[in-house]
Coordinates of C-alpha atoms in Angstrom, one line a residue:
Chain A
M1 CA -81.1 122.2 -27.3
A2 CA -82.4 117.8 -29.0
G3 CA -81.3 115.0 -26.8
R4 CA -79.8 117.8 -24.2
S5 CA -81.6 118.1 -20.6
A6 CA -81.7 122.1 -18.7
D7 CA -80.9 121.9 -14.9
Y8 CA -83.0 124.2 -12.7
L9 CA -82.6 124.9 -9.4
V10 CA -85.8 125.5 -7.5
T11 CA -85.9 128.2 -4.9
G12 CA -89.4 129.0 -4.7
D13 CA -92.7 129.7 -6.5
W14 CA -91.4 130.9 -9.4
S15 CA -87.9 129.0 -10.2
K16 CA -90.8 125.7 -9.1
K17 CA -92.7 127.2 -12.1
A18 CA -90.8 127.7 -14.3
Y19 CA -89.6 123.5 -13.3
K20 CA -92.8 122.7 -14.1
E21 CA -92.9 124.0 -16.6
A22 CA -90.4 123.5 -18.9
Q23 CA -91.0 119.7 -18.2
R24 CA -93.4 119.9 -20.5
Y25 CA -91.1 120.5 -23.5
G26 CA -87.9 118.2 -22.2
R27 CA -86.2 116.9 -19.9
A28 CA -85.7 119.4 -17.2
R29 CA -83.7 118.0 -14.2
L30 CA -83.5 119.7 -10.4
V31 CA -80.2 120.6 -9.4
A32 CA -81.7 121.3 -6.3
S33 CA -84.3 122.5 -3.8
T34 CA -84.9 124.0 -0.8
E35 CA -88.8 123.5 -0.7
A36 CA -88.5 121.0 2.3
E37 CA -87.0 124.2 4.4
G38 CA -90.1 126.7 3.2
F39 CA -87.7 128.4 0.8
T40 CA -85.6 130.3 2.9
R41 CA -82.4 130.7 1.7
F42 CA -80.3 130.3 -1.4
P43 CA -79.0 127.7 -1.8
A44 CA -74.4 127.3 -2.5
V45 CA -73.7 125.3 -5.5
A46 CA -71.5 123.2 -4.0
E47 CA -75.4 121.5 -2.8
M48 CA -76.5 121.3 -6.5
D49 CA -76.5 118.5 -8.6
L50 CA -74.6 119.9 -11.8
D51 CA -75.6 119.2 -15.2
P52 CA -71.9 119.6 -17.2
D53 CA -73.6 118.6 -20.1
A54 CA -76.7 121.2 -19.4
A55 CA -78.5 122.7 -22.4
Y56 CA -78.5 125.3 -19.4
L57 CA -79.2 125.9 -16.0
H58 CA -82.3 128.2 -14.8
V59 CA -82.4 130.2 -12.0
C60 CA -84.7 132.5 -10.4
T61 CA -82.8 135.2 -8.8
N62 CA -85.2 137.2 -6.8
E63 CA -88.1 135.0 -5.2
T64 CA -90.7 137.5 -5.1
I65 CA -93.5 135.6 -2.6
R66 CA -91.0 134.6 -0.2
G67 CA -88.6 137.6 -0.6
V68 CA -85.3 135.0 -1.5
E69 CA -82.2 136.9 -3.3
T70 CA -79.4 136.1 -4.6
F71 CA -76.5 138.9 -3.9
D72 CA -73.2 136.1 -4.5
E73 CA -73.3 136.6 -9.2
A74 CA -69.6 136.0 -8.5
A75 CA -71.0 131.8 -7.4
L76 CA -73.6 131.2 -9.9
P77 CA -72.3 128.0 -12.0
T78 CA -71.1 129.3 -15.7
A79 CA -70.4 126.6 -16.6
V80 CA -73.4 126.5 -19.2
P81 CA -75.4 128.7 -20.3
L82 CA -76.7 130.6 -17.0
V83 CA -80.6 131.6 -17.6
A84 CA -81.8 133.9 -14.5
D85 CA -85.4 135.1 -13.8
M86 CA -84.8 138.8 -12.5
S87 CA -88.4 139.9 -12.3
S88 CA -88.6 141.2 -9.8
H89 CA -84.8 142.4 -9.1
I90 CA -84.2 144.0 -12.2
L91 CA -82.4 147.3 -12.1
S92 CA -82.6 146.5 -8.4
R93 CA -78.8 147.2 -8.2
P94 CA -75.4 147.0 -11.6
M95 CA -75.8 143.1 -12.8
D96 CA -72.9 141.7 -14.1
V97 CA -74.9 141.3 -17.0
S98 CA -71.7 139.2 -19.5
R99 CA -72.0 136.4 -16.8
Y100 CA -76.3 135.1 -17.5
G101 CA -76.5 133.3 -21.2
L102 CA -81.0 134.7 -20.7
I103 CA -82.3 137.1 -18.3
Y104 CA -85.5 138.0 -18.6
A105 CA -87.7 140.1 -16.5
G106 CA -91.7 141.0 -16.5
A107 CA -91.1 144.6 -17.1
Q108 CA -94.2 145.1 -13.9
K109 CA -91.7 146.1 -11.0
N110 CA -88.8 148.1 -11.4
I111 CA -89.0 148.9 -15.4
G112 CA -92.9 149.9 -16.5
P113 CA -96.5 148.7 -17.3
A114 CA -97.4 145.1 -16.9
G115 CA -97.7 143.3 -20.0
V116 CA -93.8 143.6 -21.7
C117 CA -91.2 141.8 -20.9
L118 CA -87.9 142.3 -21.1
V119 CA -85.5 139.9 -22.4
I120 CA -81.4 139.4 -23.1
V121 CA -80.0 136.8 -25.0
R122 CA -76.2 136.1 -25.7
E123 CA -76.3 136.5 -30.0
D124 CA -74.7 132.4 -30.0
L125 CA -78.0 130.7 -28.1
L126 CA -80.3 132.9 -30.5
G127 CA -81.6 130.2 -33.5
K128 CA -82.0 127.5 -30.5
A129 CA -85.9 127.0 -30.3
S130 CA -88.2 124.8 -30.0
E131 CA -89.9 123.2 -32.4
H132 CA -92.8 124.2 -30.8
T133 CA -92.0 127.3 -30.2
P134 CA -94.5 130.1 -31.2
T135 CA -93.4 132.2 -33.9
L136 CA -94.1 135.6 -32.1
L137 CA -91.7 133.4 -28.7
D138 CA -89.1 133.0 -30.5
Y139 CA -85.7 134.9 -29.8
A140 CA -83.9 134.5 -32.8
V141 CA -86.9 135.5 -35.4
Q142 CA -87.6 138.2 -32.6
A143 CA -83.6 139.9 -32.3
A144 CA -84.2 139.1 -36.4
N145 CA -87.4 141.5 -36.3
G146 CA -86.3 144.1 -34.5
S147 CA -88.3 142.8 -31.7
M148 CA -91.4 144.3 -33.7
L149 CA -92.2 141.3 -35.6
N150 CA -95.8 142.1 -34.9
T151 CA -97.2 145.0 -33.3
P152 CA -94.7 145.3 -30.0
P153 CA -96.7 147.3 -26.6
T154 CA -96.1 150.5 -27.5
F155 CA -97.1 152.5 -25.0
A156 CA -95.3 149.5 -22.1
I157 CA -92.4 150.1 -23.8
Y158 CA -92.5 154.2 -24.4
M159 CA -92.9 154.2 -20.3
A160 CA -90.1 151.7 -19.4
G161 CA -88.0 154.4 -21.9
L162 CA -88.8 157.2 -19.3
V163 CA -88.5 155.0 -15.8
F164 CA -84.8 154.9 -17.6
K165 CA -84.7 158.3 -17.8
W166 CA -85.7 158.8 -13.9
L167 CA -83.0 156.1 -13.7
L168 CA -79.9 158.3 -14.6
G169 CA -81.8 161.7 -13.6
K170 CA -81.7 159.5 -9.7
G171 CA -77.5 158.5 -10.3
G172 CA -78.0 154.8 -11.9
L173 CA -78.0 151.3 -10.9
A174 CA -75.1 152.7 -7.9
A175 CA -77.4 154.9 -6.8
M176 CA -81.0 152.9 -6.9
A177 CA -78.4 150.0 -4.7
A178 CA -76.5 152.5 -2.1
L179 CA -81.1 153.3 -1.6
N180 CA -82.7 150.1 -2.3
A181 CA -79.9 148.3 0.8
E182 CA -80.6 151.2 2.8
K183 CA -84.4 150.7 2.6
A184 CA -84.3 146.7 2.9
Q185 CA -82.1 147.3 6.5
R186 CA -84.5 149.4 8.1
L187 CA -87.3 147.3 7.6
Y188 CA -85.2 143.7 8.4
D189 CA -84.0 146.3 11.6
A190 CA -87.8 147.1 12.4
V191 CA -88.7 143.9 12.1
D192 CA -85.6 141.9 13.7
G193 CA -85.5 144.2 16.8
S194 CA -88.9 143.5 17.5
G195 CA -87.5 140.5 19.8
G196 CA -90.1 138.2 18.0
F197 CA -93.6 140.2 17.7
Y198 CA -92.5 140.5 13.5
R199 CA -90.7 137.7 12.6
N200 CA -89.1 137.4 9.0
P201 CA -87.5 133.5 8.6
V202 CA -85.3 134.3 5.9
A203 CA -81.8 133.6 5.7
P204 CA -79.8 137.1 5.9
A205 CA -77.2 136.0 3.0
N206 CA -80.7 136.3 1.0
R207 CA -83.4 138.7 2.4
S208 CA -84.4 140.4 -0.4
R209 CA -84.2 143.9 -1.0
M210 CA -86.5 144.5 -2.8
N211 CA -89.7 141.7 -0.9
V212 CA -90.2 141.8 2.4
P213 CA -92.1 139.4 4.0
F214 CA -93.1 139.2 7.4
T215 CA -95.5 137.5 9.7
L216 CA -96.7 138.6 12.7
A217 CA -96.2 136.4 16.1
D218 CA -100.3 136.2 17.1
G219 CA -101.9 135.5 13.2
G220 CA -105.1 136.7 14.6
L221 CA -103.6 140.3 14.5
D222 CA -103.2 140.3 10.5
E223 CA -106.3 142.3 9.6
A224 CA -105.8 144.8 12.4
F225 CA -102.9 145.5 10.9
I226 CA -103.6 145.7 7.1
A227 CA -107.0 148.5 8.0
E228 CA -104.7 150.1 10.7
A229 CA -102.0 150.5 8.4
K230 CA -104.1 151.7 5.7
T231 CA -105.6 154.2 8.0
R232 CA -101.6 155.7 7.9
G233 CA -102.0 155.2 3.3
I234 CA -99.6 151.9 4.0
V235 CA -101.3 149.7 1.8
Q236 CA -100.7 146.6 -0.4
I237 CA -98.9 145.1 2.7
K238 CA -101.1 141.8 2.9
G239 CA -98.6 139.2 1.5
H240 CA -99.3 136.5 -1.4
K241 CA -102.2 134.7 -1.0
T242 CA -99.8 131.8 -1.2
V243 CA -98.0 132.0 2.4
G244 CA -100.1 134.7 3.8
G245 CA -98.9 137.0 6.6
M246 CA -97.7 140.7 5.1
R247 CA -95.4 141.8 2.4
A248 CA -93.4 144.7 1.6
S249 CA -93.1 145.2 -1.8
I250 CA -89.9 147.9 -1.8
Y251 CA -89.2 148.5 -5.7
N252 CA -87.3 151.5 -6.3
A253 CA -91.0 153.5 -7.1
M254 CA -91.2 153.3 -2.9
P255 CA -88.7 156.3 -1.7
L256 CA -87.1 156.2 1.9
D257 CA -90.2 158.1 3.3
G258 CA -92.1 155.3 2.5
V259 CA -90.5 152.6 4.3
Q260 CA -89.7 154.8 7.2
A261 CA -93.5 155.9 7.4
L262 CA -94.0 151.4 7.5
V263 CA -90.9 150.5 10.4
E264 CA -93.0 154.2 12.3
F265 CA -96.5 152.3 12.2
M266 CA -94.8 148.6 13.0
A267 CA -93.5 150.4 15.9
D268 CA -96.6 152.3 17.3
F269 CA -98.4 149.3 16.4
Q270 CA -96.2 147.3 18.6
K271 CA -97.3 149.1 21.7
M272 CA -100.9 149.3 21.0
H273 CA -101.0 145.5 20.4
G274 CA -98.0 144.1 22.3
Chain B
M1 CA -108.2 118.1 -31.0
A2 CA -106.0 114.3 -31.7
G3 CA -106.4 113.5 -35.2
R4 CA -108.2 115.9 -36.9
S5 CA -106.8 118.4 -39.1
A6 CA -108.9 122.1 -38.9
D7 CA -108.9 124.5 -41.8
Y8 CA -108.0 128.2 -43.3
L9 CA -109.9 130.8 -45.7
V10 CA -106.8 132.8 -46.8
T11 CA -107.6 136.8 -47.8
G12 CA -104.6 138.5 -46.4
D13 CA -101.5 138.5 -45.7
W14 CA -102.6 138.0 -41.3
S15 CA -104.4 135.0 -42.6
K16 CA -101.6 133.6 -44.2
K17 CA -99.5 133.8 -41.3
A18 CA -102.5 132.3 -39.3
Y19 CA -102.3 129.1 -41.8
K20 CA -98.5 129.5 -42.1
E21 CA -98.8 128.7 -38.1
A22 CA -100.6 126.3 -37.9
Q23 CA -98.9 124.2 -40.2
R24 CA -96.0 124.0 -37.3
Y25 CA -98.5 122.5 -34.4
G26 CA -100.7 120.5 -36.7
R27 CA -102.6 119.7 -40.2
A28 CA -104.1 122.6 -42.0
R29 CA -105.8 122.5 -44.6
L30 CA -106.1 125.4 -47.5
V31 CA -109.8 125.7 -47.6
A32 CA -109.5 129.0 -50.5
S33 CA -106.7 131.2 -51.9
T34 CA -107.1 134.7 -53.2
E35 CA -103.8 135.2 -52.8
A36 CA -103.2 134.6 -56.7
E37 CA -106.2 137.3 -57.8
G38 CA -104.1 140.0 -54.9
F39 CA -106.2 139.2 -51.6
T40 CA -109.1 141.9 -53.8
R41 CA -112.2 140.3 -52.6
F42 CA -113.7 137.5 -49.5
P43 CA -114.8 134.6 -51.0
A44 CA -118.3 132.5 -51.1
V45 CA -119.1 129.4 -49.3
A46 CA -119.4 127.7 -52.4
E47 CA -115.7 128.4 -53.5
M48 CA -114.2 127.0 -49.6
D49 CA -113.3 123.8 -50.0
L50 CA -114.1 122.2 -46.8
D51 CA -113.9 119.4 -44.1
P52 CA -116.9 118.6 -42.5
D53 CA -114.9 117.4 -39.9
A54 CA -112.4 120.1 -39.4
A55 CA -111.4 121.2 -36.1
Y56 CA -112.6 124.2 -37.3
L57 CA -112.0 127.1 -39.8
H58 CA -110.1 130.0 -39.6
V59 CA -110.6 133.2 -40.7
C60 CA -110.0 136.9 -41.2
T61 CA -112.5 139.0 -41.4
N62 CA -111.3 142.6 -41.8
E63 CA -107.7 142.0 -43.9
T64 CA -105.4 145.5 -42.5
I65 CA -102.8 145.9 -44.8
R66 CA -105.0 144.8 -48.2
G67 CA -108.6 146.5 -46.6
V68 CA -110.8 143.3 -47.5
E69 CA -113.3 142.8 -44.8
T70 CA -116.5 140.4 -45.0
F71 CA -119.8 141.9 -43.9
D72 CA -121.8 138.7 -44.8
E73 CA -121.7 137.5 -41.0
A74 CA -124.8 134.7 -42.0
A75 CA -122.4 133.8 -44.9
L76 CA -119.3 132.4 -43.1
P77 CA -119.8 128.4 -42.5
T78 CA -120.6 127.8 -38.7
A79 CA -121.2 123.5 -39.6
V80 CA -117.9 123.5 -38.0
P81 CA -116.6 126.0 -34.8
L82 CA -115.3 129.0 -36.4
V83 CA -112.5 131.0 -34.7
A84 CA -112.0 134.3 -36.7
D85 CA -109.1 136.8 -36.1
M86 CA -111.6 140.3 -35.8
S87 CA -108.0 142.1 -34.6
S88 CA -108.6 145.1 -36.8
H89 CA -112.2 146.3 -37.3
I90 CA -113.7 144.5 -33.5
L91 CA -115.8 147.1 -32.2
S92 CA -116.3 149.1 -35.1
R93 CA -119.8 147.7 -35.9
P94 CA -122.5 144.9 -34.1
M95 CA -120.9 141.5 -34.9
D96 CA -122.9 138.3 -33.6
V97 CA -120.5 136.7 -30.8
S98 CA -123.1 133.5 -31.1
R99 CA -122.1 132.8 -34.9
Y100 CA -118.3 132.2 -33.6
G101 CA -116.5 128.8 -30.9
L102 CA -113.5 132.1 -30.9
I103 CA -112.9 135.6 -32.0
Y104 CA -109.4 136.9 -30.8
A105 CA -107.9 140.9 -31.3
G106 CA -105.4 142.4 -30.5
A107 CA -106.2 145.7 -28.8
Q108 CA -105.0 148.2 -30.6
K109 CA -107.3 149.4 -33.3
N110 CA -110.4 149.9 -31.9
I111 CA -109.8 148.7 -28.1
G112 CA -106.9 149.9 -26.7
P113 CA -103.4 150.3 -26.1
A114 CA -101.3 147.4 -28.0
G115 CA -100.3 144.7 -25.6
V116 CA -103.9 143.0 -24.3
C117 CA -105.5 140.4 -26.8
L118 CA -109.0 139.7 -26.2
V119 CA -109.7 136.6 -26.7
I120 CA -114.1 135.2 -26.3
V121 CA -114.4 131.2 -26.9
R122 CA -117.3 129.0 -26.5
E123 CA -117.3 127.4 -22.8
D124 CA -116.9 124.0 -24.7
L125 CA -113.8 124.4 -26.4
L126 CA -112.2 125.3 -23.0
G127 CA -109.7 122.7 -22.7
K128 CA -108.9 121.5 -26.0
A129 CA -105.2 123.0 -26.1
S130 CA -102.3 120.7 -27.9
E131 CA -99.8 119.4 -25.6
H132 CA -97.4 122.4 -27.0
T133 CA -99.4 125.3 -26.0
P134 CA -97.6 127.3 -22.7
T135 CA -98.9 127.7 -20.0
L136 CA -99.5 131.0 -20.1
L137 CA -101.9 130.5 -23.6
D138 CA -103.9 127.9 -22.7
Y139 CA -107.2 129.1 -22.7
A140 CA -108.8 127.0 -20.2
V141 CA -106.5 127.9 -17.1
Q142 CA -106.7 131.8 -17.7
A143 CA -110.6 131.2 -17.9
A144 CA -109.8 129.4 -14.7
N145 CA -107.7 132.1 -13.1
G146 CA -110.1 134.8 -14.4
S147 CA -107.3 135.8 -16.8
M148 CA -105.6 136.8 -14.9
L149 CA -103.2 133.5 -13.8
N150 CA -100.0 136.0 -14.1
T151 CA -100.0 139.8 -13.6
P152 CA -102.0 140.2 -16.4
P153 CA -101.3 144.0 -18.5
T154 CA -102.9 146.4 -16.1
F155 CA -103.2 149.7 -17.5
A156 CA -103.7 148.1 -21.1
I157 CA -106.9 146.8 -20.1
Y158 CA -108.0 150.4 -17.6
M159 CA -107.9 151.7 -20.6
A160 CA -109.7 149.2 -23.3
G161 CA -112.1 149.9 -19.9
L162 CA -112.6 153.2 -20.9
V163 CA -112.5 152.7 -24.5
F164 CA -115.8 150.7 -23.5
K165 CA -116.8 153.4 -21.6
W166 CA -116.5 156.0 -24.8
L167 CA -118.4 153.7 -27.0
L168 CA -121.3 153.3 -25.3
G169 CA -121.2 157.4 -24.3
K170 CA -121.6 157.6 -28.5
G171 CA -124.0 155.6 -29.1
G172 CA -122.4 152.2 -28.6
L173 CA -121.8 149.6 -31.6
A174 CA -124.9 151.1 -33.6
A175 CA -123.3 154.2 -33.9
M176 CA -119.9 153.1 -34.6
A177 CA -121.2 151.7 -37.4
A178 CA -123.7 153.8 -38.9
L179 CA -120.4 156.7 -38.3
N180 CA -117.6 154.1 -39.5
A181 CA -119.9 153.1 -43.1
E182 CA -120.4 157.8 -43.1
K183 CA -116.6 157.1 -43.1
A184 CA -115.6 154.7 -45.4
Q185 CA -118.5 155.9 -48.8
R186 CA -116.2 159.3 -48.8
L187 CA -113.5 157.7 -48.6
Y188 CA -114.5 155.1 -51.7
D189 CA -115.9 157.5 -53.5
A190 CA -112.9 159.8 -53.1
V191 CA -110.7 156.9 -54.9
D192 CA -113.3 156.1 -57.5
G193 CA -114.3 159.7 -58.5
S194 CA -110.9 160.5 -59.1
G195 CA -111.2 159.1 -63.4
G196 CA -108.3 156.9 -61.9
F197 CA -106.3 159.0 -60.4
Y198 CA -106.1 157.3 -57.0
R199 CA -107.1 153.7 -57.2
N200 CA -108.4 150.8 -54.9
P201 CA -108.9 147.1 -55.9
V202 CA -111.0 145.7 -54.0
A203 CA -114.2 144.8 -55.2
P204 CA -116.4 146.6 -53.8
A205 CA -118.7 144.4 -51.6
N206 CA -115.6 143.2 -49.8
R207 CA -113.9 147.1 -49.3
S208 CA -113.1 147.6 -46.0
R209 CA -115.1 150.4 -43.4
M210 CA -111.6 150.6 -41.6
N211 CA -108.3 150.3 -43.7
V212 CA -108.8 152.0 -47.1
P213 CA -105.9 151.1 -49.3
F214 CA -105.3 152.9 -52.4
T215 CA -102.6 153.4 -55.0
L216 CA -101.9 157.0 -57.3
A217 CA -101.6 156.0 -60.8
D218 CA -98.3 157.7 -60.5
G219 CA -96.2 155.9 -58.6
G220 CA -93.9 158.1 -58.7
L221 CA -96.1 160.4 -56.8
D222 CA -96.1 159.1 -53.9
E223 CA -93.3 161.0 -52.4
A224 CA -94.8 163.6 -53.0
F225 CA -98.3 162.8 -51.7
I226 CA -97.1 162.0 -48.4
A227 CA -95.0 164.8 -47.9
E228 CA -97.4 167.4 -49.0
A229 CA -100.2 165.3 -47.0
K230 CA -98.1 165.4 -43.7
T231 CA -98.2 169.7 -44.5
R232 CA -101.9 169.1 -43.2
G233 CA -101.9 167.0 -41.2
I234 CA -102.2 164.2 -42.4
V235 CA -99.7 161.1 -41.1
Q236 CA -99.2 158.0 -41.0
I237 CA -100.7 158.1 -44.9
K238 CA -98.0 155.7 -45.8
G239 CA -98.2 152.1 -46.9
H240 CA -97.8 148.9 -45.6
K241 CA -94.4 148.1 -46.1
T242 CA -95.6 144.9 -48.3
V243 CA -97.8 146.5 -50.1
G244 CA -96.8 150.4 -51.1
G245 CA -98.5 153.3 -51.8
M246 CA -101.9 154.4 -49.5
R247 CA -103.6 153.5 -46.9
A248 CA -106.1 155.5 -44.6
S249 CA -107.1 153.1 -41.1
I250 CA -110.2 155.0 -40.1
Y251 CA -110.9 152.9 -36.6
N252 CA -112.6 154.1 -34.5
A253 CA -110.8 156.7 -33.1
M254 CA -110.2 158.6 -36.4
P255 CA -113.9 161.5 -36.8
L256 CA -115.5 162.2 -40.0
D257 CA -113.6 165.6 -39.9
G258 CA -110.0 163.4 -40.0
V259 CA -111.1 162.1 -43.4
Q260 CA -113.4 164.6 -45.0
A261 CA -109.6 166.4 -44.7
L262 CA -107.8 163.4 -46.6
V263 CA -111.1 163.5 -49.1
E264 CA -110.3 167.7 -49.6
F265 CA -106.9 167.0 -49.7
M266 CA -107.1 164.0 -52.4
A267 CA -109.0 166.3 -54.4
D268 CA -106.3 169.7 -54.2
F269 CA -103.1 167.0 -54.4
Q270 CA -105.3 165.9 -57.9
K271 CA -105.9 169.3 -59.2
M272 CA -102.1 170.2 -58.5
H273 CA -100.6 166.8 -59.9
G274 CA -103.0 165.6 -62.3

């Protein structure tokens, strides 16, 4: 979109990366950043320095690493096309697709195997690719070719189809939303009820239902926590390398029993080491 | 590589696409094209208008659609870095990797599931990406991050690893080369021995051992050929939509018995309809 700049909201590591990459291709404006506060909340519209002439506004609606999610879709600004990275919470609950100009999501959280990306583009936004966009990444070209300009990642797409059927069998996104809310609530309750033994710094209204990062007040216990969790069959609990601590990723594939097992282990670990 | 142009050799549909895409990013020079001859051979070096100052020379060493392969690696020019698209014949026989500046190959032929691309880059060529190259496609960045800047296509990589072990168990690339030569020979013999009922237009020295396209002298029999082949368990025999006719893709995964079944069917079909 020649001559216009694009607006970026920075609420965590992924939206920050997107903002940085955008600056390589054109003028990217920062509408707000919560980095100074440690990426612990999703800002209100009133805090955003929005450009009414922006080509689009880019947001990440769930920040995987910090566990920051926005739940108030109706509050997201739509004066300009809204572009959303939904990689880590798409299909976790119903979304109002009509509010977005473009949605993109890597498959590897709730869709299927890593190696395929789902993109939903409003038709009137097709055909505006930069002259530097590789042909394979030009959505207008992909749309004109049924997403099969060259060989697509066939197995990953097949697996995604199976996941979609599995979701429908489970009752669809409304049922997943209820289950995911319950899973997250149990985990945050365990953190908040630990008297400070476990901590999560995210504002309650923006606590992610997919990614629950937490720290131990005594970081010296991190290694013991990870090792003992493993003996109970709880793995991949270590926080992202950039932030440390723990992170429970409780995507659609994680059953309530898995969360319950973690909650019980957290209580037992606190009794032993608290 | 600012200020320098890149040389492109066009020997089929894929190298032509590469040449076209390159023109979007810089000056691309055509060193030779066999398009006027219908893409039926790989040109000799003497026919190439090579630029000694080119940033690189791009070639496609096996053209899937037309079935044109070059077997004489020693004859490929290496005065400038040689960049080769080996997508459709990598791992079909030993290659002298040291002759190339960069090799790239989509996985979906001989490596594993579609959705991952193998790239081998000479170390001194890293760090020369265009300013417009997306960070995820910058090989210097990928190399610095162990090809895991973001989540890589894990399942496809795992499957590729299984394929590599399978190849080693079969005797490695030397054994595959012998098997692939035998498979291709049987098929080309069937075509050439049909008295013109079947035809392949490619120069014998450049006939692909992976992709054997052939036409029926009477194109009106195409549909019958495809339908009857199917009753014998022979599928996916229809030629690429851009060229018509038939195409037998006999990648590493196709056993000699599969080729023999096709050869016998071709003889039977000719007896019935010839």
